[in-house]
CSV table of N, CA and C in Angstrom, one decimal:
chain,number,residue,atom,x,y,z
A,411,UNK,N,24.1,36.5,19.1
A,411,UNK,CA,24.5,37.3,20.2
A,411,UNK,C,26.0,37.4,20.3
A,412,UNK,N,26.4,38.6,20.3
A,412,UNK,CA,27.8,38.9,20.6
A,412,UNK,C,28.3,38.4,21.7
A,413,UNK,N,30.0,37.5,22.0
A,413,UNK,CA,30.6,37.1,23.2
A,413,UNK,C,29.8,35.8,23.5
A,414,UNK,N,29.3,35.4,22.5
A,414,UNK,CA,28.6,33.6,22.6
A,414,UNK,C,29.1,32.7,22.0
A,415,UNK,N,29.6,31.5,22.6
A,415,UNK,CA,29.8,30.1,21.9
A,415,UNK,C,28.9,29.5,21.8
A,416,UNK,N,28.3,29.0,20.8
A,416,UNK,CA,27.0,28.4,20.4
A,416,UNK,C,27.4,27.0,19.7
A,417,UNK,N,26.9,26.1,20.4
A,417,UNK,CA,27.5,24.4,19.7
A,417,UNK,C,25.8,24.2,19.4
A,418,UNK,N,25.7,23.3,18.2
A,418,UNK,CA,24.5,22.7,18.2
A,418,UNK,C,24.9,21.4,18.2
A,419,UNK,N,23.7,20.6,19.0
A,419,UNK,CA,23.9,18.9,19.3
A,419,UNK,C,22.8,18.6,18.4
A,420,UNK,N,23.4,17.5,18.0
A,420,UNK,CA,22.3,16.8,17.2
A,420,UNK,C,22.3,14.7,17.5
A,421,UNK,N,20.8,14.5,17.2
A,421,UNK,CA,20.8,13.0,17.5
A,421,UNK,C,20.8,12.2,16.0
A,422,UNK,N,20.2,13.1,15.0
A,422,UNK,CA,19.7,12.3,13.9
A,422,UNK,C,20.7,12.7,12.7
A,423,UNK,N,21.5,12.2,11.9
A,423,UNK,CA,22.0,13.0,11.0
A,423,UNK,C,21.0,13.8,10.1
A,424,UNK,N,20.7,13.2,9.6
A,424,UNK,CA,19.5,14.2,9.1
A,424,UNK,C,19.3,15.5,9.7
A,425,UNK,N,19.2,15.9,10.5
A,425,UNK,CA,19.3,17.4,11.3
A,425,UNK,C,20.0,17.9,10.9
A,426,UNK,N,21.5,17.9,10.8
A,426,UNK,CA,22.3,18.6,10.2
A,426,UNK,C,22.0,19.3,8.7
A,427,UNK,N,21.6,18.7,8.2
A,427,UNK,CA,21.0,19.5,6.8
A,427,UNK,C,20.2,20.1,6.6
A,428,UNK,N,19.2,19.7,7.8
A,428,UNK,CA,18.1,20.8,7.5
A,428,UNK,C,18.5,21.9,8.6
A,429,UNK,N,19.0,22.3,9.7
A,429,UNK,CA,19.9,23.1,10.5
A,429,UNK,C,20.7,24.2,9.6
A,430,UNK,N,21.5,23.1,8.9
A,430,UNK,CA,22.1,24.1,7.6
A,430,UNK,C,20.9,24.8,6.5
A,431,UNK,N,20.4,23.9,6.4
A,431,UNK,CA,19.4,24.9,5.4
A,431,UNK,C,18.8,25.6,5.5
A,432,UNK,N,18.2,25.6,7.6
A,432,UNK,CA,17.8,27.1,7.9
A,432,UNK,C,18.3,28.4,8.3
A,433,UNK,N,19.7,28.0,8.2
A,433,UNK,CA,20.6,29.0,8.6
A,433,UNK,C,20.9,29.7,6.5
A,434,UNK,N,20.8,29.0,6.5
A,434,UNK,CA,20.8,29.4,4.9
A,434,UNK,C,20.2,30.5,4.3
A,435,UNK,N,18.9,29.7,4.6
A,435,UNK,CA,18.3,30.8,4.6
A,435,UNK,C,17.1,32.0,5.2
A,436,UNK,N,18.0,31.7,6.3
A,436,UNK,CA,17.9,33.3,7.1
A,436,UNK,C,19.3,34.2,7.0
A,437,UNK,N,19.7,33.5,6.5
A,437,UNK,CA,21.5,34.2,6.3
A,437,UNK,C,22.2,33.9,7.8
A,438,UNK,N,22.3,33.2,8.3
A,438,UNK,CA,22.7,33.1,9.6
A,438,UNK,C,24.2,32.7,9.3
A,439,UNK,N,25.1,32.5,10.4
A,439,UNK,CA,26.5,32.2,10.5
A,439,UNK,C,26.2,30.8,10.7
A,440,UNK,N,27.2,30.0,10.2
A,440,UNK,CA,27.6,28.5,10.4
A,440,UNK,C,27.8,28.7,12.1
A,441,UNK,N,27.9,27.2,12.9
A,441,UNK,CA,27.4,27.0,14.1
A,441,UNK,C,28.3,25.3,14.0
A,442,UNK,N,29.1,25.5,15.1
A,442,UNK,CA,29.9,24.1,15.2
A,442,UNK,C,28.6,22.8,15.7
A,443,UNK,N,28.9,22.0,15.0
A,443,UNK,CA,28.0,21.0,15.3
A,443,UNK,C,28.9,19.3,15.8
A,444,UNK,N,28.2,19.1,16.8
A,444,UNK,CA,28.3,18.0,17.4
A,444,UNK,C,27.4,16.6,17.7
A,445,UNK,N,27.8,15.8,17.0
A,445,UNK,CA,26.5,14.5,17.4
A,445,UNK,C,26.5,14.3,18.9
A,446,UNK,N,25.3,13.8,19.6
A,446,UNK,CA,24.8,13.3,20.7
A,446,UNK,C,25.3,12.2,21.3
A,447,UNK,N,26.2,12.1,21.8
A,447,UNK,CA,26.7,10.6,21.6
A,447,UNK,C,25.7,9.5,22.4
A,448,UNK,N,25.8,8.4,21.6
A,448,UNK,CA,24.7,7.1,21.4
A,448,UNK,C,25.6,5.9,22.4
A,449,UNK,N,25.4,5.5,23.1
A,449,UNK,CA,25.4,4.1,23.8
A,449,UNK,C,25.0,2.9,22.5
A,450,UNK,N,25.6,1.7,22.9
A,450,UNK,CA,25.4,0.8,22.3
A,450,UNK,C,23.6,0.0,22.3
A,451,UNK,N,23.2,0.5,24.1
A,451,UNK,CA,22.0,0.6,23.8
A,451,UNK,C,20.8,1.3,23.5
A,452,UNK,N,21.4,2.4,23.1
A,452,UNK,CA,20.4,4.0,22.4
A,452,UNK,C,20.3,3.0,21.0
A,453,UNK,N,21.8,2.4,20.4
A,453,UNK,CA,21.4,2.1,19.2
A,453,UNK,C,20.7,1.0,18.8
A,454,UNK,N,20.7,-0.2,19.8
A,454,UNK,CA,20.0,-0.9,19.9
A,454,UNK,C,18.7,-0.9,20.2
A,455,UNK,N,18.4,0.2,21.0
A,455,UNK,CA,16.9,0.6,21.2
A,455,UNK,C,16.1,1.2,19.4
A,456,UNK,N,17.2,1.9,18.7
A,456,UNK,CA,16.7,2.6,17.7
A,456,UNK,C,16.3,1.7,16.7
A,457,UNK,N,17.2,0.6,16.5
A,457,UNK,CA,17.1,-0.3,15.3
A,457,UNK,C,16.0,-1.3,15.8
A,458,UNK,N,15.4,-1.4,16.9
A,458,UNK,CA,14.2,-2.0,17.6
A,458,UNK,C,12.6,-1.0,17.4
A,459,UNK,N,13.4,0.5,16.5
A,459,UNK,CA,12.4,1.5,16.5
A,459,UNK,C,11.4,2.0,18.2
A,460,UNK,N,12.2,1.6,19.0
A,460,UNK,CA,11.8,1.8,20.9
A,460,UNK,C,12.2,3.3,20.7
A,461,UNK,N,12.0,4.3,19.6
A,461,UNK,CA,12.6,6.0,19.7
A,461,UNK,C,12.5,6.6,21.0
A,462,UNK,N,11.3,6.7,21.7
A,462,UNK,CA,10.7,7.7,23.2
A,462,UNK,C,11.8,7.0,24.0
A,463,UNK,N,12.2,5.6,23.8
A,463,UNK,CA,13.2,4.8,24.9
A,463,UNK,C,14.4,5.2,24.7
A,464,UNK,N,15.0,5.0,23.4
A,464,UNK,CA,16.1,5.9,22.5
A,464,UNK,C,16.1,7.1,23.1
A,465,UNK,N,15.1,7.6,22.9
A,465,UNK,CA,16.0,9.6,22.9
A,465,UNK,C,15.9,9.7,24.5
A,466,UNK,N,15.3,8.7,25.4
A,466,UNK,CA,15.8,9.1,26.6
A,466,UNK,C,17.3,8.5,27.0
A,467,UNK,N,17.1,7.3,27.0
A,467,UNK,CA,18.6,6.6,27.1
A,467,UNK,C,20.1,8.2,26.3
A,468,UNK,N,19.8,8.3,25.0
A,468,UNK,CA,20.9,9.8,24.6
A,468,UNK,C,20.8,10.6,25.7
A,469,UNK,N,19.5,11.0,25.8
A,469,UNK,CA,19.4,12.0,27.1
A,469,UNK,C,20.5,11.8,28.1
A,470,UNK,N,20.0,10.9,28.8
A,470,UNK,CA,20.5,10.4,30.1
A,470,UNK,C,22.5,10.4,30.0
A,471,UNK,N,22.8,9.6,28.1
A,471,UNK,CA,24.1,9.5,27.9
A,471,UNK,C,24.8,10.9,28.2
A,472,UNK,N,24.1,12.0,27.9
A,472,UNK,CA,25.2,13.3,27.1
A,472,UNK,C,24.6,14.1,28.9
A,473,UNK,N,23.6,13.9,29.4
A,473,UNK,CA,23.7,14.9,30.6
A,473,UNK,C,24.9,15.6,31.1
A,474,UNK,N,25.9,14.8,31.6
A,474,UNK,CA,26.9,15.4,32.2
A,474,UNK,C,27.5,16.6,31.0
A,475,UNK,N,27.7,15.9,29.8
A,475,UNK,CA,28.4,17.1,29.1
A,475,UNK,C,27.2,18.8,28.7
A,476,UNK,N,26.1,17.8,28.8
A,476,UNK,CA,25.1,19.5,28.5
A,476,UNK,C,25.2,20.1,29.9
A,477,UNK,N,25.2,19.6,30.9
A,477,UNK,CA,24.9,20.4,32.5
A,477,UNK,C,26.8,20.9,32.0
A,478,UNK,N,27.3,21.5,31.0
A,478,UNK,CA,28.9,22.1,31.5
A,478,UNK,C,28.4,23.3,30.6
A,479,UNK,N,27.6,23.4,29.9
A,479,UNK,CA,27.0,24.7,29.3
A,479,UNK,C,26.0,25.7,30.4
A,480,UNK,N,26.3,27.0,30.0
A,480,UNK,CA,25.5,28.0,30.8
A,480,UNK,C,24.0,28.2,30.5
A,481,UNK,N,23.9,27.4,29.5
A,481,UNK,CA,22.3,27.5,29.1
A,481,UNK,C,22.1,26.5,27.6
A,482,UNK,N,21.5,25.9,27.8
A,482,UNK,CA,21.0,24.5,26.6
A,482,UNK,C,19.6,25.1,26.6
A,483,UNK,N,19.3,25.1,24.7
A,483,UNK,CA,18.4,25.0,24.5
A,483,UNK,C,17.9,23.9,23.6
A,484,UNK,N,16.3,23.3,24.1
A,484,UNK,CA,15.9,22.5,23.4
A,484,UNK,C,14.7,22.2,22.9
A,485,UNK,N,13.7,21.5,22.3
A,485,UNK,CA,12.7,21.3,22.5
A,485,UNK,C,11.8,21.1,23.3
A,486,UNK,N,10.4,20.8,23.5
A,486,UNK,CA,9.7,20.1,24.5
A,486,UNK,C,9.9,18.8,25.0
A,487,UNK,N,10.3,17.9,24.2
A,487,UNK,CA,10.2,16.7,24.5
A,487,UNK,C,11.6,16.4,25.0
A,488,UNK,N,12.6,17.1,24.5
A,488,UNK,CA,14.0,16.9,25.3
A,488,UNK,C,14.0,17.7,26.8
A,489,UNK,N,13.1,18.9,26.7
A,489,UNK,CA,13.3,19.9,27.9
A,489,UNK,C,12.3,19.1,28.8
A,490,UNK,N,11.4,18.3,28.9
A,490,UNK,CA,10.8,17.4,29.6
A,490,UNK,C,11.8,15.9,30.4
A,491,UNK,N,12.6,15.7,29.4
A,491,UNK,CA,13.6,14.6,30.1
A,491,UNK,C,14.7,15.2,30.8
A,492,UNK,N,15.2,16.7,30.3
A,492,UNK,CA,16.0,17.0,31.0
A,492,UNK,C,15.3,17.4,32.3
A,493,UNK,N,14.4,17.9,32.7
A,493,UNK,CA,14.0,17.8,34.1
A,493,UNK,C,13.6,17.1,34.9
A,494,UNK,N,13.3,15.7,34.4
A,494,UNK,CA,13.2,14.8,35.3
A,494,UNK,C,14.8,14.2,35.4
A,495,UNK,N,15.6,14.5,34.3
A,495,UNK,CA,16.7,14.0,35.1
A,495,UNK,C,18.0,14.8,35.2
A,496,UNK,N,17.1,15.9,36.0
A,496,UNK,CA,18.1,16.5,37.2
A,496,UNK,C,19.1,17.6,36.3
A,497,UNK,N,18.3,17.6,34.9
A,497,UNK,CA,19.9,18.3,34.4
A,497,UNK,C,19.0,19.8,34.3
């Protein structure tokens, strides 16, 4: 879309390559990317493998900065936590 800043967030590194490799090939433009930032206990939850507890705790971390965007798009299971918490 013309007149759009487009950031993509990411939790997992791993996403970043395959992100890149669908823009690849669809021929799409590169897209600034940003990690999700992790609390000490997102990462503690993760290396306990608690992920559903994980990816809410991220949730909950990065709210304030995604509610400063005009529109976030996400999955189901992130667009489910973002409305229960308010964002």
């Amino acid at each position: 879309m013309p007149d759009c800043d487009v950031t993509e967030y990411y939790s997992f590194p791993d996403t970043v390559e395959h992100l890149t490799r669908i823009r690849r090939i669809l021929n799409a433009p590169a897209l600034k990317l940003r990690p999700l930032f992790k609390s000490w206990k997102a990462k503690l939850l993760k290396l306990a493998k608690r992920l559903d507890q994980e990816r809410l705790l991220v949730l909950q971390d990065n709210v304030e900065e995604l509610n400063r965007y005009d529109a976030v798009v996400c999955g189901r299971i992130y667009s489910r936590h973002f409305k229960a918490n308010g964002a």
